[in-house]
Amino acid sequence: NKARIPKQSRGIQTREKIVNAATVLFAQKGYFQTNAMQIAAAADIATGTFYSYFNNKKEVFAEIIERIFRNISEKVLMNFELKNYSDPSINYKNIKNIAHLLMTQILSEYKVHHKLLKQILAMALLDKEIEKIRHKEEKKIIDLLVSYMQTYKEHIRVSDFEAAAFMLLKCAEEMMHQIKFKNTGVKKDRIVNEMEEIFLRYILPDY
C-alpha cells in the first residue's frame, strides 16, 4: 500500500483534482473504459503522481461512492436538529421535514451523479469489494434514519426501525431512478410529493 493520505494543502488539492477528474471520466466513459493514465491526464498531473495518492482506479471509485452517500447523510444532518420536543405537533413537523430532506437530497444526488450512480450499481453486481463499500455507506444512511426513528419512537407507528429505514431508503432510491432514467409521463414534483405522503402515512399513526 504505497499511496499516502496528504496532510499539506497542496497534496489535498492534488488528491481532490484526481477524484474530480475520475468522477467525470467514470460517468462519461464508464469504469472499465477508464484507466489511471487517463485520470491523471484529466487531472493535469503525471501518472506517477496519481499512484502517490491512490494505488489503483478502484480506490478512486470507492472514494467517489463514499462521497456520494456521505453527501446524502451529511446534508440531511446539517439541515436538521435531532431533538424530541414536548409538543407533539413540533415532532410531527420535524418528521415531515426529515422525509422531505431525504427525498430532496437523494434526488439531488441523482441529478448530479445519475450516470455515475448507474456505474456504481453495475459495478456492485460485478465486484464484491465495490458492493461491500456501497453496502457500508448505505448502512450509514440507514443508521441515521434509525436514530431519527429512535428519537421519535413515541410518535411513529413502526417498531422495526432498521427494516423500516431500509425499506424507505430503497423505495426512495428506486423512485428517483425511475424519475431520472424512465419516461414516467408524470411530472417529477408530483411523484416526489406523493412519495413523501406515502412515507408519512406509513410512519405516522394519525397522519
PDB file of C-alpha atoms in Angstrom, residues 28-114:
ATOM      1  CA  GLN A  28     -18.603   9.694 -19.296  1.00  0.00           C
ATOM      2  CA  LYS A  29     -16.627   6.602 -20.274  1.00  0.00           C
ATOM      3  CA  GLY A  30     -17.583   4.010 -17.684  1.00  0.00           C
ATOM      4  CA  TYR A  31     -15.421   2.237 -15.124  1.00  0.00           C
ATOM      5  CA  PHE A  32     -13.838  -0.344 -17.425  1.00  0.00           C
ATOM      6  CA  GLN A  33     -13.073   2.168 -20.176  1.00  0.00           C
ATOM      7  CA  THR A  34     -11.222   4.476 -17.768  1.00  0.00           C
ATOM      8  CA  ASN A  35      -7.661   3.939 -16.567  1.00  0.00           C
ATOM      9  CA  ALA A  36      -5.221   5.655 -14.217  1.00  0.00           C
ATOM     10  CA  MET A  37      -3.325   7.317 -17.073  1.00  0.00           C
ATOM     11  CA  GLN A  38      -6.491   8.953 -18.372  1.00  0.00           C
ATOM     12  CA  ILE A  39      -7.459  10.129 -14.894  1.00  0.00           C
ATOM     13  CA  ALA A  40      -4.005  11.613 -14.369  1.00  0.00           C
ATOM     14  CA  ALA A  41      -4.142  13.407 -17.721  1.00  0.00           C
ATOM     15  CA  ALA A  42      -7.586  14.822 -16.962  1.00  0.00           C
ATOM     16  CA  ALA A  43      -6.316  15.986 -13.556  1.00  0.00           C
ATOM     17  CA  ASP A  44      -3.261  17.558 -15.263  1.00  0.00           C
ATOM     18  CA  ILE A  45      -0.774  15.523 -13.233  1.00  0.00           C
ATOM     19  CA  ALA A  46       1.788  12.835 -14.005  1.00  0.00           C
ATOM     20  CA  THR A  47       0.658   9.209 -13.879  1.00  0.00           C
ATOM     21  CA  GLY A  48       3.251   8.589 -11.171  1.00  0.00           C
ATOM     22  CA  THR A  49       1.644  11.327  -9.071  1.00  0.00           C
ATOM     23  CA  PHE A  50      -1.677   9.511  -9.338  1.00  0.00           C
ATOM     24  CA  TYR A  51      -0.105   6.448  -7.726  1.00  0.00           C
ATOM     25  CA  SER A  52       1.198   8.596  -4.882  1.00  0.00           C
ATOM     26  CA  TYR A  53      -2.406   9.147  -3.790  1.00  0.00           C
ATOM     27  CA  PHE A  54      -4.234   6.017  -4.995  1.00  0.00           C
ATOM     28  CA  ASN A  55      -2.968   2.502  -5.594  1.00  0.00           C
ATOM     29  CA  ASN A  56      -5.419   1.906  -8.434  1.00  0.00           C
ATOM     30  CA  LYS A  57      -8.574   3.266 -10.057  1.00  0.00           C
ATOM     31  CA  LYS A  58     -10.776   1.104  -7.832  1.00  0.00           C
ATOM     32  CA  GLU A  59      -9.616   3.090  -4.799  1.00  0.00           C
ATOM     33  CA  VAL A  60     -10.695   6.309  -6.510  1.00  0.00           C
ATOM     34  CA  PHE A  61     -14.026   4.751  -7.422  1.00  0.00           C
ATOM     35  CA  ALA A  62     -14.502   3.696  -3.796  1.00  0.00           C
ATOM     36  CA  GLU A  63     -13.748   7.243  -2.642  1.00  0.00           C
ATOM     37  CA  ILE A  64     -16.397   8.590  -5.014  1.00  0.00           C
ATOM     38  CA  ILE A  65     -19.000   6.113  -3.721  1.00  0.00           C
ATOM     39  CA  GLU A  66     -18.263   7.170  -0.145  1.00  0.00           C
ATOM     40  CA  ARG A  67     -18.658  10.845  -1.025  1.00  0.00           C
ATOM     41  CA  ILE A  68     -21.989  10.414  -2.797  1.00  0.00           C
ATOM     42  CA  PHE A  69     -23.546   8.567   0.132  1.00  0.00           C
ATOM     43  CA  ARG A  70     -21.911  10.907   2.641  1.00  0.00           C
ATOM     44  CA  ASN A  71     -23.449  13.888   0.861  1.00  0.00           C
ATOM     45  CA  ILE A  72     -26.913  12.463   1.468  1.00  0.00           C
ATOM     46  CA  SER A  73     -26.456  11.820   5.190  1.00  0.00           C
ATOM     47  CA  GLU A  74     -24.426  14.951   5.968  1.00  0.00           C
ATOM     48  CA  LYS A  75     -26.755  17.364   4.204  1.00  0.00           C
ATOM     49  CA  VAL A  76     -29.766  15.896   5.967  1.00  0.00           C
ATOM     50  CA  LEU A  77     -27.928  16.250   9.280  1.00  0.00           C
ATOM     51  CA  MET A  78     -26.808  19.804   8.507  1.00  0.00           C
ATOM     52  CA  ASN A  79     -30.376  20.890   7.843  1.00  0.00           C
ATOM     53  CA  PHE A  80     -31.994  19.193  10.775  1.00  0.00           C
ATOM     54  CA  GLU A  81     -31.577  19.208  14.542  1.00  0.00           C
ATOM     55  CA  LEU A  82     -32.230  15.812  16.135  1.00  0.00           C
ATOM     56  CA  LYS A  83     -34.392  16.684  19.117  1.00  0.00           C
ATOM     57  CA  ASN A  84     -37.592  15.382  20.708  1.00  0.00           C
ATOM     58  CA  TYR A  85     -39.946  18.169  21.816  1.00  0.00           C
ATOM     59  CA  SER A  86     -42.710  18.020  24.398  1.00  0.00           C
ATOM     60  CA  ASP A  87     -45.128  19.450  21.843  1.00  0.00           C
ATOM     61  CA  PRO A  88     -46.257  16.567  19.539  1.00  0.00           C
ATOM     62  CA  SER A  89     -47.073  18.987  16.725  1.00  0.00           C
ATOM     63  CA  ILE A  90     -43.429  20.081  16.552  1.00  0.00           C
ATOM     64  CA  ASN A  91     -42.259  16.470  16.448  1.00  0.00           C
ATOM     65  CA  TYR A  92     -44.703  15.718  13.627  1.00  0.00           C
ATOM     66  CA  LYS A  93     -43.397  18.725  11.739  1.00  0.00           C
ATOM     67  CA  ASN A  94     -39.818  17.532  12.216  1.00  0.00           C
ATOM     68  CA  ILE A  95     -40.668  14.049  10.951  1.00  0.00           C
ATOM     69  CA  LYS A  96     -42.215  15.622   7.833  1.00  0.00           C
ATOM     70  CA  ASN A  97     -39.059  17.679   7.364  1.00  0.00           C
ATOM     71  CA  ILE A  98     -36.898  14.551   7.565  1.00  0.00           C
ATOM     72  CA  ALA A  99     -38.958  12.849   4.856  1.00  0.00           C
ATOM     73  CA  HIS A 100     -38.712  15.930   2.644  1.00  0.00           C
ATOM     74  CA  LEU A 101     -34.972  16.402   3.190  1.00  0.00           C
ATOM     75  CA  LEU A 102     -34.221  12.763   2.485  1.00  0.00           C
ATOM     76  CA  MET A 103     -36.198  12.733  -0.764  1.00  0.00           C
ATOM     77  CA  THR A 104     -34.751  16.071  -1.843  1.00  0.00           C
ATOM     78  CA  GLN A 105     -31.169  15.022  -1.161  1.00  0.00           C
ATOM     79  CA  ILE A 106     -31.446  11.649  -2.890  1.00  0.00           C
ATOM     80  CA  LEU A 107     -32.986  13.391  -5.900  1.00  0.00           C
ATOM     81  CA  SER A 108     -30.177  15.957  -5.826  1.00  0.00           C
ATOM     82  CA  GLU A 109     -27.532  13.209  -5.950  1.00  0.00           C
ATOM     83  CA  TYR A 110     -29.337  11.554  -8.859  1.00  0.00           C
ATOM     84  CA  LYS A 111     -29.404  14.876 -10.720  1.00  0.00           C
ATOM     85  CA  VAL A 112     -25.679  15.448 -10.312  1.00  0.00           C
ATOM     86  CA  HIS A 113     -24.395  11.860 -10.494  1.00  0.00           C
ATOM     87  CA  HIS A 114     -27.053   9.942 -12.426  1.00  0.00           C
TER      88      HIS A 114
END
